[in-house]
Amino acid sequence: MKKRKYQNVAANHLREYSSIYLFVVVLFLMGVIFGAVIVNSLSFTQKEDLFYYLSQFFGQAADGEVNAAKDLFFQSFFHNSKFIGLIWILGISIIGLPVILIMLFIKGVTVGFTVGFLVNQMGWNGFLLSFVSILPQNLVIIPVFIIMAALSVMFSLKMIRNQFMKKINQPVLPLFFRYLTSFAGALILVAVAAGIEALISPALLKAVILSVG
């Protein structure tokens, strides 16, 4: 009974705010495409320099010289937590709305550029390396970023309505507590993604490097 109630709440929420979710997903995908396109605009020297540093990293990964799992976990967790925390804070401020969208777009550009560069330089092997080193944790973290960005946009729009449209005056405190709860849930998922990045991705990366090397 309780499960069905939560499912109905989630379904109603998605129906009501489907346009916002669609917008942020499209914006993120545009960032990914833009990031992949940027790779082709790099000069030969820039590609060579990047590929040199990348080769060094993969060499270290194959030799087991990458940071310990504990260090990787905390690096990943704090990096992604700061990103999500900033999005959350910007959602509270009315002026932060455009910055949220810019940050999501830049995240998409980063993912698109990384995958695009690996594929551009290494072909099928590059695709395999990006698949094992980038995809596992991003299967968790990208949906979290997209959902948090959408929730932050919704909260910001509600604050704008409350500020400038006196007839539509929703109580702020319940909205804020729901918004805070969503941030706490996002942090839990960020910890899961960090665990994947620290424990699963390095093992997969090492296996692929040794098999293609």
PDB file of C-alpha atoms in Angstrom:
ATOM      1  CA  MET A   1       0.000   0.000   0.000  1.00  0.00           C
ATOM      2  CA  LYS A   2       2.757   2.389   1.000  1.00  0.00           C
ATOM      3  CA  LYS A   3       4.823   1.406  -2.042  1.00  0.00           C
ATOM      4  CA  ARG A   4       1.911   2.155  -4.385  1.00  0.00           C
ATOM      5  CA  LYS A   5       1.388   5.521  -2.676  1.00  0.00           C
ATOM      6  CA  TYR A   6       5.041   6.491  -3.316  1.00  0.00           C
ATOM      7  CA  GLN A   7       4.782   5.265  -6.904  1.00  0.00           C
ATOM      8  CA  ASN A   8       1.704   7.454  -7.450  1.00  0.00           C
ATOM      9  CA  VAL A   9       3.454  10.472  -5.922  1.00  0.00           C
ATOM     10  CA  ALA A  10       6.503   9.911  -8.162  1.00  0.00           C
ATOM     11  CA  ALA A  11       4.308   9.429 -11.258  1.00  0.00           C
ATOM     12  CA  ASN A  12       2.320  12.616 -10.527  1.00  0.00           C
ATOM     13  CA  HIS A  13       5.561  14.535  -9.919  1.00  0.00           C
ATOM     14  CA  LEU A  14       7.019  13.371 -13.259  1.00  0.00           C
ATOM     15  CA  ARG A  15       3.799  14.265 -15.089  1.00  0.00           C
ATOM     16  CA  GLU A  16       3.648  17.730 -13.537  1.00  0.00           C
ATOM     17  CA  TYR A  17       7.296  18.588 -14.162  1.00  0.00           C
ATOM     18  CA  SER A  18       7.983  16.506 -17.282  1.00  0.00           C
ATOM     19  CA  SER A  19       8.853  19.630 -19.309  1.00  0.00           C
ATOM     20  CA  ILE A  20      11.593  20.627 -16.828  1.00  0.00           C
ATOM     21  CA  TYR A  21      13.063  17.102 -16.761  1.00  0.00           C
ATOM     22  CA  LEU A  22      12.980  16.965 -20.563  1.00  0.00           C
ATOM     23  CA  PHE A  23      14.683  20.360 -20.782  1.00  0.00           C
ATOM     24  CA  VAL A  24      17.576  19.435 -18.435  1.00  0.00           C
ATOM     25  CA  VAL A  25      18.091  16.047 -20.141  1.00  0.00           C
ATOM     26  CA  VAL A  26      18.232  17.713 -23.584  1.00  0.00           C
ATOM     27  CA  LEU A  27      20.589  20.397 -22.211  1.00  0.00           C
ATOM     28  CA  PHE A  28      22.924  17.729 -20.805  1.00  0.00           C
ATOM     29  CA  LEU A  29      22.878  15.765 -24.086  1.00  0.00           C
ATOM     30  CA  MET A  30      23.646  18.966 -26.002  1.00  0.00           C
ATOM     31  CA  GLY A  31      26.670  19.381 -23.715  1.00  0.00           C
ATOM     32  CA  VAL A  32      27.799  15.810 -24.450  1.00  0.00           C
ATOM     33  CA  ILE A  33      27.490  16.394 -28.221  1.00  0.00           C
ATOM     34  CA  PHE A  34      29.286  19.747 -27.959  1.00  0.00           C
ATOM     35  CA  GLY A  35      32.096  18.118 -25.949  1.00  0.00           C
ATOM     36  CA  ALA A  36      32.521  15.390 -28.568  1.00  0.00           C
ATOM     37  CA  VAL A  37      32.591  17.998 -31.364  1.00  0.00           C
ATOM     38  CA  ILE A  38      35.273  20.072 -29.565  1.00  0.00           C
ATOM     39  CA  VAL A  39      37.672  17.120 -29.883  1.00  0.00           C
ATOM     40  CA  ASN A  40      37.773  17.601 -33.668  1.00  0.00           C
ATOM     41  CA  SER A  41      38.685  21.283 -33.262  1.00  0.00           C
ATOM     42  CA  LEU A  42      41.879  20.496 -31.305  1.00  0.00           C
ATOM     43  CA  SER A  43      45.166  20.903 -33.119  1.00  0.00           C
ATOM     44  CA  PHE A  44      47.446  17.895 -33.716  1.00  0.00           C
ATOM     45  CA  THR A  45      49.898  19.133 -31.037  1.00  0.00           C
ATOM     46  CA  GLN A  46      47.128  19.543 -28.434  1.00  0.00           C
ATOM     47  CA  LYS A  47      45.886  16.016 -29.155  1.00  0.00           C
ATOM     48  CA  GLU A  48      49.432  14.639 -28.901  1.00  0.00           C
ATOM     49  CA  ASP A  49      50.002  16.363 -25.525  1.00  0.00           C
ATOM     50  CA  LEU A  50      46.701  15.133 -24.102  1.00  0.00           C
ATOM     51  CA  PHE A  51      47.283  11.630 -25.403  1.00  0.00           C
ATOM     52  CA  TYR A  52      50.766  11.574 -23.822  1.00  0.00           C
ATOM     53  CA  TYR A  53      49.361  12.340 -20.351  1.00  0.00           C
ATOM     54  CA  LEU A  54      46.539   9.868 -20.923  1.00  0.00           C
ATOM     55  CA  SER A  55      49.002   7.131 -21.903  1.00  0.00           C
ATOM     56  CA  GLN A  56      50.992   7.801 -18.736  1.00  0.00           C
ATOM     57  CA  PHE A  57      47.834   7.438 -16.630  1.00  0.00           C
ATOM     58  CA  PHE A  58      46.836   4.184 -18.350  1.00  0.00           C
ATOM     59  CA  GLY A  59      50.387   2.892 -17.904  1.00  0.00           C
ATOM     60  CA  GLN A  60      50.196   3.617 -14.171  1.00  0.00           C
ATOM     61  CA  ALA A  61      46.770   1.941 -13.988  1.00  0.00           C
ATOM     62  CA  ALA A  62      48.146  -1.193 -15.685  1.00  0.00           C
ATOM     63  CA  ASP A  63      51.047  -1.265 -13.186  1.00  0.00           C
ATOM     64  CA  GLY A  64      48.665  -0.768 -10.257  1.00  0.00           C
ATOM     65  CA  GLU A  65      50.103   2.650  -9.393  1.00  0.00           C
ATOM     66  CA  VAL A  66      46.772   4.509  -9.332  1.00  0.00           C
ATOM     67  CA  ASN A  67      45.678   5.984  -5.988  1.00  0.00           C
ATOM     68  CA  ALA A  68      44.451   3.594  -3.308  1.00  0.00           C
ATOM     69  CA  ALA A  69      40.732   2.786  -3.308  1.00  0.00           C
ATOM     70  CA  LYS A  70      40.176   4.828  -0.123  1.00  0.00           C
ATOM     71  CA  ASP A  71      41.786   7.944  -1.656  1.00  0.00           C
ATOM     72  CA  LEU A  72      39.853   7.511  -4.906  1.00  0.00           C
ATOM     73  CA  PHE A  73      36.596   7.141  -2.979  1.00  0.00           C
ATOM     74  CA  PHE A  74      37.065  10.361  -1.012  1.00  0.00           C
ATOM     75  CA  GLN A  75      38.310  12.303  -4.058  1.00  0.00           C
ATOM     76  CA  SER A  76      35.287  11.226  -6.100  1.00  0.00           C
ATOM     77  CA  PHE A  77      32.818  11.745  -3.239  1.00  0.00           C
ATOM     78  CA  PHE A  78      34.021  15.250  -2.347  1.00  0.00           C
ATOM     79  CA  HIS A  79      34.332  16.347  -5.979  1.00  0.00           C
ATOM     80  CA  ASN A  80      30.785  15.270  -6.889  1.00  0.00           C
ATOM     81  CA  SER A  81      29.341  16.406  -3.536  1.00  0.00           C
ATOM     82  CA  LYS A  82      30.722  19.918  -4.089  1.00  0.00           C
ATOM     83  CA  PHE A  83      29.159  19.996  -7.558  1.00  0.00           C
ATOM     84  CA  ILE A  84      25.751  18.850  -6.305  1.00  0.00           C
ATOM     85  CA  GLY A  85      25.999  21.047  -3.201  1.00  0.00           C
ATOM     86  CA  LEU A  86      26.615  24.117  -5.357  1.00  0.00           C
ATOM     87  CA  ILE A  87      23.623  23.259  -7.570  1.00  0.00           C
ATOM     88  CA  TRP A  88      21.499  22.848  -4.420  1.00  0.00           C
ATOM     89  CA  ILE A  89      22.611  26.218  -2.988  1.00  0.00           C
ATOM     90  CA  LEU A  90      22.027  27.964  -6.329  1.00  0.00           C
ATOM     91  CA  GLY A  91      18.462  26.578  -6.311  1.00  0.00           C
ATOM     92  CA  ILE A  92      17.770  28.539  -3.106  1.00  0.00           C
ATOM     93  CA  SER A  93      18.950  31.804  -4.631  1.00  0.00           C
ATOM     94  CA  ILE A  94      16.746  33.302  -7.333  1.00  0.00           C
ATOM     95  CA  ILE A  95      19.717  34.539  -9.374  1.00  0.00           C
ATOM     96  CA  GLY A  96      21.307  31.048  -9.406  1.00  0.00           C
ATOM     97  CA  LEU A  97      18.883  29.550 -11.956  1.00  0.00           C
ATOM     98  CA  PRO A  98      20.945  30.234 -15.133  1.00  0.00           C
ATOM     99  CA  VAL A  99      24.158  29.081 -13.392  1.00  0.00           C
ATOM    100  CA  ILE A 100      22.555  25.680 -12.622  1.00  0.00           C
ATOM    101  CA  LEU A 101      21.836  25.180 -16.319  1.00  0.00           C
ATOM    102  CA  ILE A 102      25.360  26.294 -17.320  1.00  0.00           C
ATOM    103  CA  MET A 103      26.903  23.846 -14.816  1.00  0.00           C
ATOM    104  CA  LEU A 104      24.830  20.946 -16.154  1.00  0.00           C
ATOM    105  CA  PHE A 105      25.807  21.815 -19.723  1.00  0.00           C
ATOM    106  CA  ILE A 106      29.518  21.951 -18.745  1.00  0.00           C
ATOM    107  CA  LYS A 107      29.195  18.535 -17.065  1.00  0.00           C
ATOM    108  CA  GLY A 108      27.827  17.173 -20.341  1.00  0.00           C
ATOM    109  CA  VAL A 109      30.697  18.805 -22.264  1.00  0.00           C
ATOM    110  CA  THR A 110      33.230  17.116 -19.932  1.00  0.00           C
ATOM    111  CA  VAL A 111      31.716  13.653 -20.432  1.00  0.00           C
ATOM    112  CA  GLY A 112      31.382  14.135 -24.210  1.00  0.00           C
ATOM    113  CA  PHE A 113      34.932  15.449 -24.567  1.00  0.00           C
ATOM    114  CA  THR A 114      36.473  12.612 -22.525  1.00  0.00           C
ATOM    115  CA  VAL A 115      34.694   9.836 -24.416  1.00  0.00           C
ATOM    116  CA  GLY A 116      35.132  11.624 -27.769  1.00  0.00           C
ATOM    117  CA  PHE A 117      38.870  12.107 -27.226  1.00  0.00           C
ATOM    118  CA  LEU A 118      39.463   8.466 -26.274  1.00  0.00           C
ATOM    119  CA  VAL A 119      37.525   7.204 -29.298  1.00  0.00           C
ATOM    120  CA  ASN A 120      39.193   9.752 -31.601  1.00  0.00           C
ATOM    121  CA  GLN A 121      42.684   8.725 -30.515  1.00  0.00           C
ATOM    122  CA  MET A 122      42.300   5.007 -29.876  1.00  0.00           C
ATOM    123  CA  GLY A 123      39.283   3.892 -31.905  1.00  0.00           C
ATOM    124  CA  TRP A 124      37.578   0.754 -30.595  1.00  0.00           C
ATOM    125  CA  ASN A 125      40.101   0.400 -27.735  1.00  0.00           C
ATOM    126  CA  GLY A 126      39.297   3.971 -26.687  1.00  0.00           C
ATOM    127  CA  PHE A 127      35.608   3.132 -26.628  1.00  0.00           C
ATOM    128  CA  LEU A 128      36.318   0.089 -24.433  1.00  0.00           C
ATOM    129  CA  LEU A 129      38.468   2.154 -22.056  1.00  0.00           C
ATOM    130  CA  SER A 130      35.830   4.881 -21.735  1.00  0.00           C
ATOM    131  CA  PHE A 131      33.167   2.192 -21.263  1.00  0.00           C
ATOM    132  CA  VAL A 132      34.933   0.676 -18.233  1.00  0.00           C
ATOM    133  CA  SER A 133      36.509   3.822 -16.728  1.00  0.00           C
ATOM    134  CA  ILE A 134      33.713   6.380 -17.208  1.00  0.00           C
ATOM    135  CA  LEU A 135      30.402   4.537 -17.648  1.00  0.00           C
ATOM    136  CA  PRO A 136      30.056   2.477 -14.401  1.00  0.00           C
ATOM    137  CA  GLN A 137      30.014   5.412 -11.924  1.00  0.00           C
ATOM    138  CA  ASN A 138      28.286   7.736 -14.385  1.00  0.00           C
ATOM    139  CA  LEU A 139      25.313   5.367 -14.649  1.00  0.00           C
ATOM    140  CA  VAL A 140      24.593   6.558 -11.090  1.00  0.00           C
ATOM    141  CA  ILE A 141      26.057  10.056 -11.020  1.00  0.00           C
ATOM    142  CA  ILE A 142      24.604  11.469 -14.268  1.00  0.00           C
ATOM    143  CA  PRO A 143      20.960  10.724 -13.301  1.00  0.00           C
ATOM    144  CA  VAL A 144      21.698  12.264  -9.865  1.00  0.00           C
ATOM    145  CA  PHE A 145      23.085  15.434 -11.496  1.00  0.00           C
ATOM    146  CA  ILE A 146      20.116  15.664 -13.874  1.00  0.00           C
ATOM    147  CA  ILE A 147      17.507  15.101 -11.138  1.00  0.00           C
ATOM    148  CA  MET A 148      19.199  17.526  -8.722  1.00  0.00           C
ATOM    149  CA  ALA A 149      19.461  20.166 -11.451  1.00  0.00           C
ATOM    150  CA  ALA A 150      15.752  19.701 -12.277  1.00  0.00           C
ATOM    151  CA  LEU A 151      14.739  19.885  -8.580  1.00  0.00           C
ATOM    152  CA  SER A 152      16.898  22.993  -8.104  1.00  0.00           C
ATOM    153  CA  VAL A 153      15.268  24.644 -11.137  1.00  0.00           C
ATOM    154  CA  MET A 154      11.798  23.770  -9.745  1.00  0.00           C
ATOM    155  CA  PHE A 155      12.649  25.123  -6.287  1.00  0.00           C
ATOM    156  CA  SER A 156      14.117  28.302  -7.767  1.00  0.00           C
ATOM    157  CA  LEU A 157      11.024  28.852  -9.950  1.00  0.00           C
ATOM    158  CA  LYS A 158       8.766  28.368  -6.903  1.00  0.00           C
ATOM    159  CA  MET A 159      10.810  30.934  -4.982  1.00  0.00           C
ATOM    160  CA  ILE A 160      10.478  33.375  -7.909  1.00  0.00           C
ATOM    161  CA  ARG A 161       6.694  32.818  -7.987  1.00  0.00           C
ATOM    162  CA  ASN A 162       6.430  33.387  -4.240  1.00  0.00           C
ATOM    163  CA  GLN A 163       8.512  36.534  -4.517  1.00  0.00           C
ATOM    164  CA  PHE A 164       6.799  38.186  -7.461  1.00  0.00           C
ATOM    165  CA  MET A 165       3.301  36.658  -7.636  1.00  0.00           C
ATOM    166  CA  LYS A 166       1.657  37.361  -4.301  1.00  0.00           C
ATOM    167  CA  LYS A 167      -1.530  35.465  -5.257  1.00  0.00           C
ATOM    168  CA  ILE A 168       0.478  32.205  -5.493  1.00  0.00           C
ATOM    169  CA  ASN A 169       2.038  32.093  -2.063  1.00  0.00           C
ATOM    170  CA  GLN A 170       3.065  28.541  -1.121  1.00  0.00           C
ATOM    171  CA  PRO A 171       4.457  27.866   2.382  1.00  0.00           C
ATOM    172  CA  VAL A 172       8.239  27.873   1.963  1.00  0.00           C
ATOM    173  CA  LEU A 173       9.242  25.634   4.897  1.00  0.00           C
ATOM    174  CA  PRO A 174       7.674  22.331   3.657  1.00  0.00           C
ATOM    175  CA  LEU A 175       9.161  22.982   0.194  1.00  0.00           C
ATOM    176  CA  PHE A 176      12.578  23.627   1.725  1.00  0.00           C
ATOM    177  CA  PHE A 177      12.513  20.438   3.826  1.00  0.00           C
ATOM    178  CA  ARG A 178      11.583  18.343   0.773  1.00  0.00           C
ATOM    179  CA  TYR A 179      14.390  20.046  -1.123  1.00  0.00           C
ATOM    180  CA  LEU A 180      16.819  19.308   1.749  1.00  0.00           C
ATOM    181  CA  THR A 181      15.714  15.649   1.818  1.00  0.00           C
ATOM    182  CA  SER A 182      16.394  15.329  -1.916  1.00  0.00           C
ATOM    183  CA  PHE A 183      19.926  16.669  -1.330  1.00  0.00           C
ATOM    184  CA  ALA A 184      20.536  14.093   1.426  1.00  0.00           C
ATOM    185  CA  GLY A 185      19.319  11.330  -0.926  1.00  0.00           C
ATOM    186  CA  ALA A 186      21.612  12.644  -3.663  1.00  0.00           C
ATOM    187  CA  LEU A 187      24.618  12.479  -1.305  1.00  0.00           C
ATOM    188  CA  ILE A 188      23.882   8.804  -0.577  1.00  0.00           C
ATOM    189  CA  LEU A 189      23.843   8.050  -4.316  1.00  0.00           C
ATOM    190  CA  VAL A 190      27.057  10.068  -4.771  1.00  0.00           C
ATOM    191  CA  ALA A 191      28.680   7.811  -2.147  1.00  0.00           C
ATOM    192  CA  VAL A 192      27.487   4.745  -4.124  1.00  0.00           C
ATOM    193  CA  ALA A 193      28.977   6.216  -7.342  1.00  0.00           C
ATOM    194  CA  ALA A 194      32.247   6.979  -5.512  1.00  0.00           C
ATOM    195  CA  GLY A 195      32.371   3.368  -4.307  1.00  0.00           C
ATOM    196  CA  ILE A 196      31.948   2.131  -7.883  1.00  0.00           C
ATOM    197  CA  GLU A 197      34.654   4.534  -9.112  1.00  0.00           C
ATOM    198  CA  ALA A 198      37.073   3.460  -6.354  1.00  0.00           C
ATOM    199  CA  LEU A 199      36.524  -0.311  -6.391  1.00  0.00           C
ATOM    200  CA  ILE A 200      34.985  -1.480  -9.679  1.00  0.00           C
ATOM    201  CA  SER A 201      36.235   0.940 -12.371  1.00  0.00           C
ATOM    202  CA  PRO A 202      40.007   0.581 -11.606  1.00  0.00           C
ATOM    203  CA  ALA A 203      39.760  -3.234 -11.738  1.00  0.00           C
ATOM    204  CA  LEU A 204      37.863  -3.114 -15.043  1.00  0.00           C
ATOM    205  CA  LEU A 205      40.264  -0.487 -16.418  1.00  0.00           C
ATOM    206  CA  LYS A 206      43.323  -2.577 -15.540  1.00  0.00           C
ATOM    207  CA  ALA A 207      41.806  -5.686 -17.134  1.00  0.00           C
ATOM    208  CA  VAL A 208      41.011  -3.836 -20.386  1.00  0.00           C
ATOM    209  CA  ILE A 209      44.436  -2.116 -20.561  1.00  0.00           C
ATOM    210  CA  LEU A 210      46.234  -5.443 -20.124  1.00  0.00           C
ATOM    211  CA  SER A 211      44.011  -7.139 -22.717  1.00  0.00           C
ATOM    212  CA  VAL A 212      44.434  -4.398 -25.371  1.00  0.00           C
ATOM    213  CA  GLY A 213      48.064  -3.713 -24.522  1.00  0.00           C
TER     214      GLY A 213
END
